């Protein structure tokens, strides 16, 4: 059964790679990024091993516990490949006892499992401070990996029923994304908190010792105890680690058995209400219908909710980090350059518009069957997104100008943000016709496969960013000059309206022509499960 499930997972991966060449590129890029991270980890461990052997041991315990915690929490926020979900085996004559070993090994042989194994093996460099610690760490690598995989299965299994409801699932995922987006600010807060301590270095041994007695870090605490010749502590921590894995094993088996006889079914998000005012104010045409659907998706689809939330959050985070970095100066105030911060949303706007078709997935076939012109599709998506993006941008620009104490620069702030944003939307609406990107399927986890758009979106950004800067550069440059000559802000705003409008018109027309020629190919790309 173990060989069967592992082979099944890898056959599925091979099938996906054969069907989608872009996935091969994505896998190579991800592998290079992972290799870079592992190289950085190896360099840091070597430096710690040579410069501070005692600190290296404690750091390894904390890092190991953090790896386990990421696995456990990641099972909630990040969607794993559900090709081996328990519900898929509900009609087969298999038991949880025979199925669980294969599922655990298959989970350990995923890309994430292989990367974790490589990290655990690299950590042996740090454990080499003691031969006994090194030998025990090498022997306990499978136990550490089993703690990660089993813990993730137990956590996801316990919350599966709770997360089956669409509204709760969407809420958890949205909050998770926002927390991840705020991670830079949170890390900054933690670092500053440590800096306020009288002796920050003295806190590391306390944290490492405490983590070494928890289920998260006990398996790493064994080697740490052996490094200090604490045989009794190592024995007790080994018992904690073994008890943790045993408890997780029986819990995972019980949860698996329950889902095999009573599969969990996802529940919908409730009754869909009519558009009302929305349908009356938009034109009664294909453009109006697509714009109305885009607005409904922005409210009901968590993938779109996250996009809107990020438009509000990204400038706020930049302003927050600027404020935090300036707290050391009593006379610190936000400078006039703060008015340019809302323009950063141009990066998000281009990607959102570019991936509009990918979010529809195979539902885009309705446009093909009903004969929707490509130009109407492009115009409707821009109109629907603009109804959300323009008010959000205005609010951000006004807030940034008031925070900087320069209300006279509101036109300049609007010119910079609207100019770059409209240019980015125009280029994105064009690029999305031949590089539609990859998005998680409807009802899937927004952080699952394709959540970042795949390699196509990476190449699309390479096209969108310079063209947006070229088209919106006049408005942005005038906005910068307005910091010293405020009346230039009105010229910036006028340039934004002129060049941004031309960019959207050109993107709609050119993109529509491409769509009219490539509808079948676009449908095949966005609807592929590979």
Coordinates of C-alpha atoms in Angstrom, one line a residue:
X1 CA 0.0 0.0 0.0
X2 CA 2.9 2.4 0.8
X3 CA 4.5 1.8 -2.6
X4 CA 1.2 2.1 -4.3
X5 CA 0.3 5.5 -2.8
X6 CA 3.8 7.0 -3.2
X7 CA 3.8 5.8 -6.8
X8 CA 0.4 7.2 -7.4
X9 CA 1.4 10.6 -6.2
X10 CA 4.5 10.7 -8.4
X11 CA 2.6 9.4 -11.4
X12 CA 0.1 12.2 -10.9
X13 CA 3.0 14.7 -10.8
X14 CA 4.5 13.3 -14.0
X15 CA 1.1 13.5 -15.7
X16 CA 0.7 17.1 -14.7
X17 CA 4.2 18.0 -15.9
X18 CA 3.5 16.2 -19.3
X19 CA 0.3 18.2 -19.8
X20 CA 1.6 21.6 -18.7
X21 CA 5.0 22.7 -19.7
X22 CA 4.6 25.9 -17.6
X23 CA 4.5 23.6 -14.5
X24 CA 8.0 22.3 -15.4
X25 CA 9.3 25.9 -15.5
X26 CA 7.5 26.6 -12.2
X27 CA 9.1 23.5 -10.6
X28 CA 12.5 24.5 -11.8
X29 CA 12.2 28.0 -10.5
X30 CA 10.8 26.7 -7.1
X31 CA 13.7 24.3 -6.9
X32 CA 16.2 27.0 -7.5
X33 CA 14.6 29.2 -4.8
X34 CA 14.6 26.2 -2.4
X35 CA 18.2 25.5 -3.2
X36 CA 19.1 29.1 -2.4
X37 CA 17.3 28.9 0.9
X38 CA 19.0 25.7 1.8
X39 CA 22.4 27.2 0.8
X40 CA 21.7 30.1 3.1
X41 CA 20.8 27.7 5.9
X42 CA 24.0 25.8 5.4
X43 CA 26.1 28.9 5.4
X44 CA 24.5 30.1 8.6
X45 CA 24.9 26.8 10.4
X46 CA 28.6 26.6 9.4
X47 CA 29.1 30.1 10.7
X48 CA 27.4 29.3 14.0
X49 CA 29.2 26.0 14.3
X50 CA 32.6 27.8 14.1
X51 CA 31.9 31.0 15.9
X52 CA 29.4 30.0 18.7
X53 CA 29.0 26.2 19.1
X54 CA 26.8 26.6 22.2
X55 CA 24.5 29.0 20.5
X56 CA 24.3 26.7 17.5
X57 CA 22.8 23.9 19.5
X58 CA 20.2 26.2 21.1
X59 CA 19.4 27.8 17.7
X60 CA 18.8 24.3 16.1
X61 CA 16.2 23.5 18.7
X62 CA 14.3 26.7 18.1
X63 CA 14.6 26.3 14.3
X64 CA 13.5 22.7 14.5
X65 CA 10.5 23.5 16.6
X66 CA 9.6 26.3 14.1
X67 CA 9.8 23.9 11.2
X68 CA 7.3 21.6 12.9
X69 CA 5.0 24.5 13.8
X70 CA 5.0 25.7 10.2
X71 CA 4.0 22.2 9.1
X72 CA 1.1 22.1 11.6
X73 CA -0.2 25.6 10.9
X74 CA 0.4 25.3 7.2
X75 CA -2.1 22.4 7.1
X76 CA -4.8 24.9 7.9
X77 CA -3.8 27.9 5.7
X78 CA -1.9 26.3 2.8
X79 CA -3.8 23.7 0.8
X80 CA -2.1 20.4 0.3
X81 CA -2.6 18.3 -2.7
X82 CA -6.0 16.6 -2.1
X83 CA -5.4 13.9 -4.7
X84 CA -5.0 11.5 -1.7
X85 CA -7.8 13.0 0.4
X86 CA -9.5 10.3 2.6
X87 CA -12.9 10.9 0.8
X88 CA -11.4 9.5 -2.4
X89 CA -10.9 6.1 -0.8
X90 CA -14.3 6.0 0.9
X91 CA -15.8 3.6 -1.6
X92 CA -12.8 1.3 -1.7
X93 CA -12.3 -1.8 0.5
X94 CA -9.4 -0.3 2.5
X95 CA -9.0 0.4 6.2
X96 CA -7.4 3.3 8.0
X97 CA -4.8 0.9 9.5
X98 CA -3.6 -0.1 6.0
X99 CA -4.0 3.3 4.4
X100 CA -2.3 5.6 7.0
X101 CA 1.3 4.4 6.5
X102 CA 1.1 5.0 2.8
X103 CA -0.4 8.5 3.2
X104 CA 2.3 9.4 5.7
X105 CA 5.1 8.3 3.5
X106 CA 3.4 9.9 0.5
X107 CA 3.2 13.2 2.5
X108 CA 6.9 12.9 3.4
X109 CA 7.9 12.5 -0.3
X110 CA 6.2 15.6 -1.6
X111 CA 8.2 18.6 -2.6
X112 CA 7.8 20.1 0.8
X113 CA 8.7 16.9 2.5
X114 CA 11.8 16.5 0.5
X115 CA 12.8 20.1 1.2
X116 CA 12.2 19.5 5.0
X117 CA 14.3 16.4 4.9
X118 CA 17.1 18.3 3.2
X119 CA 16.9 21.0 5.9
X120 CA 17.0 18.4 8.6
X121 CA 20.1 16.8 7.1
X122 CA 21.8 20.2 6.8
X123 CA 21.1 20.8 10.5
X124 CA 23.6 17.9 11.1
X125 CA 26.3 20.5 10.5
X126 CA 25.3 22.3 13.6
X127 CA 24.9 19.1 15.6
X128 CA 28.5 18.1 14.8
X129 CA 29.6 20.0 18.0
X130 CA 29.2 16.7 19.7
X131 CA 29.7 13.2 18.2
X132 CA 26.9 11.8 20.3
X133 CA 24.5 14.7 19.4
X134 CA 25.4 14.2 15.7
X135 CA 24.7 10.5 15.8
X136 CA 21.4 11.0 17.6
X137 CA 20.2 13.8 15.3
X138 CA 21.0 11.6 12.2
X139 CA 19.0 8.7 13.7
X140 CA 16.1 11.0 14.7
X141 CA 15.6 12.6 11.3
X142 CA 12.8 10.2 10.4
X143 CA 11.1 10.8 13.7
X144 CA 11.3 14.6 13.2
X145 CA 9.8 14.2 9.7
X146 CA 7.0 11.9 11.0
X147 CA 6.2 14.6 13.7
X148 CA 5.8 17.1 10.9
X149 CA 3.6 15.0 8.6
X150 CA 1.5 13.3 11.3
X151 CA 0.9 16.6 13.1
X152 CA -0.2 18.3 9.9
X153 CA -2.7 15.4 9.2
X154 CA -4.1 15.6 12.7
X155 CA -4.6 19.4 12.7
X156 CA -6.2 19.4 9.3
X157 CA -8.3 16.4 10.2
X158 CA -9.6 18.0 13.4
X159 CA -10.5 21.2 11.6
X160 CA -11.8 19.6 8.4
X161 CA -15.5 19.5 9.6
X162 CA -15.3 23.1 10.9
X163 CA -13.7 24.3 7.6
X164 CA -16.2 22.5 5.4
X165 CA -18.5 25.5 5.6
X166 CA -17.6 28.0 2.9
X167 CA -17.9 31.1 5.0
X168 CA -15.7 29.8 7.8
X169 CA -13.2 28.4 5.3
X170 CA -13.0 31.7 3.5
X171 CA -12.7 33.6 6.7
X172 CA -9.8 31.5 8.0
X173 CA -8.0 31.7 4.7
X174 CA -8.4 35.4 4.4
X175 CA -7.2 36.1 7.9
X176 CA -4.3 33.7 7.3
X177 CA -3.3 35.7 4.2
X178 CA -3.5 39.0 6.0
X179 CA -1.3 37.6 8.8
X180 CA 1.3 36.4 6.3
X181 CA 1.2 39.8 4.6
X182 CA 1.8 41.5 7.9
X183 CA 4.7 39.1 8.7
X184 CA 7.3 41.7 7.9
X185 CA 5.8 44.2 10.3
X186 CA 5.3 41.5 13.0
X187 CA 8.9 40.5 12.6
X188 CA 10.0 44.1 13.0
X189 CA 7.9 44.4 16.2
X190 CA 9.5 41.2 17.6
X191 CA 13.0 42.4 16.7
X192 CA 12.4 45.7 18.4
X193 CA 11.0 44.0 21.4
X194 CA 14.1 41.9 21.8
X195 CA 16.2 45.0 21.3
X196 CA 14.5 46.5 24.4
X197 CA 15.7 43.7 26.6
X198 CA 18.7 44.2 28.8
X199 CA 20.4 41.1 27.6
X200 CA 18.6 39.6 24.5
X201 CA 21.1 36.8 24.1
X202 CA 20.1 35.4 27.5
X203 CA 16.6 34.7 26.3
X204 CA 17.8 32.2 23.7
X205 CA 18.7 29.5 26.2
X206 CA 15.4 29.9 28.0
X207 CA 13.4 29.6 24.8
X208 CA 15.4 26.6 23.5
X209 CA 15.2 24.8 26.8
X210 CA 11.4 25.3 27.0
X211 CA 10.9 24.3 23.3
X212 CA 13.0 21.1 23.9
X213 CA 10.3 19.8 26.3
X214 CA 7.3 20.5 24.0
X215 CA 5.9 18.2 21.4
X216 CA 7.2 20.6 18.8
X217 CA 10.8 20.5 19.8
X218 CA 11.3 17.4 21.9
X219 CA 12.9 15.4 19.0
X220 CA 15.5 18.2 18.6
X221 CA 15.9 18.6 22.4
X222 CA 17.3 15.0 22.6
X223 CA 20.4 15.9 20.6
X224 CA 20.7 19.2 22.5
X225 CA 20.8 17.4 25.8
X226 CA 23.3 14.9 24.5
X227 CA 25.5 17.8 23.4
X228 CA 25.7 19.0 27.0
X229 CA 26.1 15.4 28.3
X230 CA 22.7 15.5 30.0
X231 CA 21.8 11.8 29.6
X232 CA 18.7 11.9 31.9
X233 CA 17.3 14.9 30.1
X234 CA 17.9 13.3 26.7
X235 CA 16.1 10.2 27.8
X236 CA 13.1 12.1 29.1
X237 CA 12.9 14.2 25.9
X238 CA 13.1 11.1 23.8
X239 CA 10.1 9.7 25.7
X240 CA 8.2 12.9 25.0
X241 CA 9.1 12.7 21.3
X242 CA 8.1 9.1 21.0
X243 CA 4.9 9.7 22.9
X244 CA 4.1 12.6 20.6
X245 CA 4.5 10.6 17.4
X246 CA 2.5 7.7 18.9
X247 CA -0.3 10.0 20.0
X248 CA -0.4 11.7 16.6
X249 CA -0.4 8.3 14.9
X250 CA -3.4 7.0 16.8
X251 CA -5.2 10.3 16.4
X252 CA -4.5 10.4 12.7
X253 CA -5.7 6.9 12.3
X254 CA -8.9 7.6 14.2
X255 CA -9.7 10.7 12.1
X256 CA -8.9 8.8 8.9
X257 CA -11.2 5.9 9.9
X258 CA -14.0 8.4 10.6
X259 CA -13.7 10.1 7.2
X260 CA -13.6 6.8 5.4
X261 CA -17.1 5.9 6.7
X262 CA -18.5 9.4 6.9
X263 CA -16.8 11.6 4.2
X264 CA -16.8 15.3 4.8
X265 CA -18.7 17.3 2.2
X266 CA -18.0 21.0 1.6
X267 CA -21.0 23.2 2.2
X268 CA -22.0 26.3 0.2
X269 CA -21.9 29.9 1.4
X270 CA -25.7 30.4 1.6
X271 CA -28.3 32.0 -0.7
X272 CA -27.2 34.1 -3.6
X273 CA -29.1 37.4 -3.7
X274 CA -30.1 39.4 -6.7
X275 CA -28.0 42.4 -7.8
X276 CA -30.7 45.0 -7.3
X277 CA -29.1 48.4 -7.7
X278 CA -25.9 46.9 -9.2
X279 CA -27.8 45.5 -12.2
X280 CA -29.7 48.8 -12.7
X281 CA -26.8 51.2 -12.8
X282 CA -24.6 49.1 -15.1
X283 CA -25.4 48.9 -18.9
X284 CA -27.7 46.2 -20.1
X285 CA -25.0 44.6 -22.3
X286 CA -22.3 42.0 -22.3
X287 CA -19.9 44.6 -20.8
X288 CA -22.3 45.5 -18.0
X289 CA -23.0 41.8 -17.2
X290 CA -19.3 41.0 -17.0
X291 CA -18.7 44.1 -14.8
X292 CA -21.5 43.1 -12.5
X293 CA -20.2 39.5 -12.2
X294 CA -16.7 40.9 -11.4
X295 CA -18.2 43.0 -8.6
X296 CA -20.1 40.0 -7.2
X297 CA -16.9 37.9 -7.3
X298 CA -15.1 40.7 -5.4
X299 CA -17.5 40.2 -2.5
X300 CA -18.1 36.5 -2.5
X301 CA -14.9 34.9 -3.9
X302 CA -12.2 34.8 -1.2
X303 CA -9.5 35.0 -3.9
X304 CA -10.9 38.3 -4.9
X305 CA -11.5 39.5 -1.4
X306 CA -7.8 38.9 -0.6
X307 CA -6.9 41.0 -3.7
X308 CA -9.0 43.9 -2.5
X309 CA -7.7 43.6 1.1
X310 CA -4.1 43.6 -0.2
X311 CA -4.7 46.9 -2.0
X312 CA -5.6 48.5 1.3
X313 CA -3.0 46.6 3.3
X314 CA 0.1 47.1 1.3
X315 CA 0.3 50.9 1.5
X316 CA -0.7 50.7 5.1
X317 CA 2.1 48.3 5.9
X318 CA 4.7 50.5 4.1
X319 CA 3.5 53.5 6.1
X320 CA 3.5 51.5 9.3
X321 CA 7.1 50.2 8.8
X322 CA 8.2 53.8 8.0
X323 CA 6.7 55.0 11.3
X324 CA 8.3 52.1 13.2
X325 CA 11.7 52.7 11.8
X326 CA 11.5 56.4 12.7
X327 CA 10.4 55.9 16.3
X328 CA 14.0 56.4 17.5
X329 CA 13.8 60.1 16.6
X330 CA 11.6 62.2 18.7
X331 CA 11.1 64.7 15.9
X332 CA 10.3 62.1 13.3
X333 CA 7.4 62.9 10.9
X334 CA 6.3 61.4 7.6
X335 CA 7.9 63.3 4.8
X336 CA 6.1 64.5 1.7
X337 CA 7.3 61.5 -0.3
X338 CA 4.6 59.5 1.6
X339 CA 2.1 60.7 -1.0
X340 CA 3.7 58.4 -3.5
X341 CA 3.1 55.2 -1.4
X342 CA -0.4 54.4 -2.8
X343 CA 1.2 54.1 -6.3
X344 CA 2.7 50.8 -5.1
X345 CA -0.7 49.3 -5.7
X346 CA 0.1 49.4 -9.5
X347 CA 2.0 46.1 -9.0
X348 CA -1.1 44.4 -7.6
X349 CA -3.6 45.9 -10.0
X350 CA -1.7 44.6 -13.1
X351 CA -1.6 41.1 -11.7
X352 CA -5.3 41.1 -10.6
X353 CA -6.5 42.2 -14.0
X354 CA -4.1 39.9 -15.9
X355 CA -5.4 36.9 -14.0
X356 CA -9.1 37.7 -14.4
X357 CA -9.7 34.8 -16.8
X358 CA -7.7 32.4 -14.7
X359 CA -10.0 33.1 -11.7
X360 CA -13.0 32.1 -13.8
X361 CA -11.4 28.7 -14.6
X362 CA -13.6 26.6 -16.9
X363 CA -16.6 28.9 -16.4
X364 CA -15.0 31.1 -19.1
X365 CA -16.6 28.6 -21.5
X366 CA -19.9 30.4 -21.0
X367 CA -18.3 33.4 -22.8
X368 CA -17.3 31.2 -25.7
X369 CA -20.7 29.5 -26.0
X370 CA -22.7 32.8 -25.9
X371 CA -20.3 34.5 -28.4
X372 CA -19.1 37.3 -26.1
X373 CA -16.6 39.4 -28.1
X374 CA -13.2 39.6 -26.7
X375 CA -13.4 43.4 -26.5
X376 CA -16.5 43.1 -24.3
X377 CA -14.8 40.7 -22.0
X378 CA -11.8 43.0 -21.5
X379 CA -13.9 46.1 -21.1
X380 CA -16.3 44.5 -18.6
X381 CA -13.5 43.2 -16.4
X382 CA -11.8 46.6 -16.3
X383 CA -15.0 48.4 -15.6
X384 CA -15.9 46.0 -12.7
X385 CA -12.5 46.2 -11.2
X386 CA -12.3 50.0 -11.6
X387 CA -15.5 50.5 -9.6
X388 CA -13.6 49.0 -6.7
X389 CA -10.1 50.2 -7.3
X390 CA -10.7 53.8 -8.0
X391 CA -12.5 54.6 -4.7
X392 CA -9.9 52.6 -2.8
X393 CA -7.1 54.5 -4.5
X394 CA -8.7 57.9 -3.8
X395 CA -9.1 57.0 -0.1
X396 CA -5.5 55.9 0.1
X397 CA -4.2 59.0 -1.6
X398 CA -6.2 61.4 0.6
X399 CA -5.1 59.5 3.7
X400 CA -1.4 59.5 2.7
X401 CA -1.5 63.2 1.9
X402 CA -3.1 64.1 5.2
X403 CA -0.6 61.9 7.2
X404 CA 2.2 63.7 5.5
X405 CA 0.6 67.0 6.4
X406 CA 0.4 68.1 2.8
X407 CA -3.2 68.3 1.8
X408 CA -2.1 70.5 -1.2
X409 CA -0.4 67.3 -2.7
X410 CA -3.6 65.3 -2.9
X411 CA -3.8 65.9 -6.7
X412 CA -0.2 64.8 -7.1
X413 CA -0.8 61.6 -5.0
X414 CA -3.9 60.9 -7.1
X415 CA -2.0 61.5 -10.3
X416 CA 0.9 59.1 -9.3
X417 CA -1.4 56.3 -8.1
X418 CA -4.1 56.6 -10.8
X419 CA -1.5 57.0 -13.6
X420 CA 0.5 54.0 -12.7
X421 CA -2.6 52.0 -11.7
X422 CA -4.5 52.7 -14.9
X423 CA -1.4 52.0 -17.0
X424 CA -0.9 48.7 -15.2
X425 CA -4.5 47.7 -15.7
X426 CA -4.3 48.5 -19.4
X427 CA -1.2 46.5 -19.9
X428 CA -2.5 43.7 -17.7
X429 CA -5.8 43.4 -19.6
X430 CA -3.7 42.9 -22.8
X431 CA -1.1 40.6 -21.3
X432 CA -3.8 38.4 -19.7
X433 CA -5.0 37.3 -23.1
X434 CA -1.8 35.4 -24.0
X435 CA -0.4 34.9 -20.4
X436 CA -3.6 34.2 -18.4
X437 CA -1.7 32.7 -15.5
X438 CA -2.8 30.0 -13.0
X439 CA -5.3 30.4 -10.2
X440 CA -6.7 27.9 -7.7
X441 CA -10.0 26.5 -8.9
X442 CA -13.2 27.8 -7.4
X443 CA -14.0 26.3 -4.0
X444 CA -10.2 25.4 -3.7
X445 CA -7.9 27.0 -1.1
X446 CA -6.8 30.4 -2.4
X447 CA -3.3 29.6 -1.2
X448 CA -3.1 26.3 -3.0
X449 CA -1.6 25.4 -6.3
X450 CA -1.5 28.4 -8.6
X451 CA -2.2 30.9 -5.9
X452 CA 0.7 33.1 -7.0
X453 CA -0.3 32.9 -10.7
X454 CA 2.5 30.4 -11.7
X455 CA 5.4 31.1 -13.9
X456 CA 3.1 32.8 -16.5
X457 CA 2.3 35.6 -14.0
X458 CA 6.0 36.0 -13.3
X459 CA 6.7 36.6 -17.0
X460 CA 3.6 38.7 -17.2
X461 CA 5.0 41.0 -14.4
X462 CA 8.2 41.3 -16.3
X463 CA 6.2 42.7 -19.2
X464 CA 3.7 44.8 -17.1
X465 CA 6.1 46.5 -14.8
X466 CA 8.3 48.4 -17.4
X467 CA 5.4 49.2 -19.7
X468 CA 3.4 50.6 -16.8
X469 CA 6.3 52.7 -15.7
X470 CA 6.8 53.9 -19.3
X471 CA 3.1 54.8 -19.8
X472 CA 2.5 56.2 -16.3
X473 CA 6.0 57.7 -15.9
X474 CA 4.9 61.2 -16.9
X475 CA 2.2 61.3 -14.2
X476 CA 4.6 59.8 -11.7
X477 CA 7.4 62.2 -12.5
X478 CA 5.1 65.2 -12.3
X479 CA 3.9 64.0 -8.9
X480 CA 7.4 63.9 -7.6
X481 CA 8.1 67.4 -8.9
X482 CA 4.9 68.6 -7.2
X483 CA 6.5 67.9 -3.8
X484 CA 8.4 71.2 -4.4
X485 CA 6.0 72.8 -6.9
X486 CA 2.5 71.8 -5.7
X487 CA 0.6 73.1 -8.8
X488 CA 2.3 70.4 -10.9
X489 CA 0.1 67.9 -9.1
X490 CA -2.8 69.0 -11.3
X491 CA -0.8 68.3 -14.4
X492 CA 0.1 64.9 -12.9
X493 CA -3.6 64.1 -12.4
X494 CA -4.4 65.3 -16.0
X495 CA -1.6 63.1 -17.4
X496 CA -2.9 60.1 -15.4
X497 CA -6.4 60.5 -16.8
X498 CA -5.1 61.0 -20.4
X499 CA -2.4 58.3 -20.6
X500 CA -4.1 55.9 -18.2
X501 CA -7.3 56.2 -20.3
X502 CA -5.4 55.5 -23.5
X503 CA -3.6 52.5 -21.9
X504 CA -7.0 51.0 -20.9
X505 CA -8.5 51.6 -24.3
X506 CA -5.5 50.1 -26.1
X507 CA -5.4 47.1 -23.8
X508 CA -9.1 46.5 -24.3
X509 CA -8.9 46.7 -28.1
X510 CA -5.7 44.8 -28.6
X511 CA -6.6 42.2 -25.9
X512 CA -10.0 41.7 -27.3
X513 CA -8.6 40.9 -30.8
X514 CA -6.2 38.4 -29.3
X515 CA -9.0 36.8 -27.3
X516 CA -11.2 36.4 -30.4
X517 CA -8.4 34.4 -32.0
X518 CA -7.4 32.4 -28.9
X519 CA -10.6 31.6 -26.9
X520 CA -10.1 27.8 -27.2
X521 CA -6.4 28.0 -26.2
X522 CA -7.2 30.3 -23.3
X523 CA -9.9 27.9 -22.0
X524 CA -7.5 25.0 -22.2
X525 CA -4.9 26.8 -20.3
X526 CA -7.0 28.1 -17.4
X527 CA -9.2 25.0 -17.1
X528 CA -6.2 22.5 -17.0
X529 CA -5.8 20.7 -13.7
X530 CA -2.1 20.3 -14.3

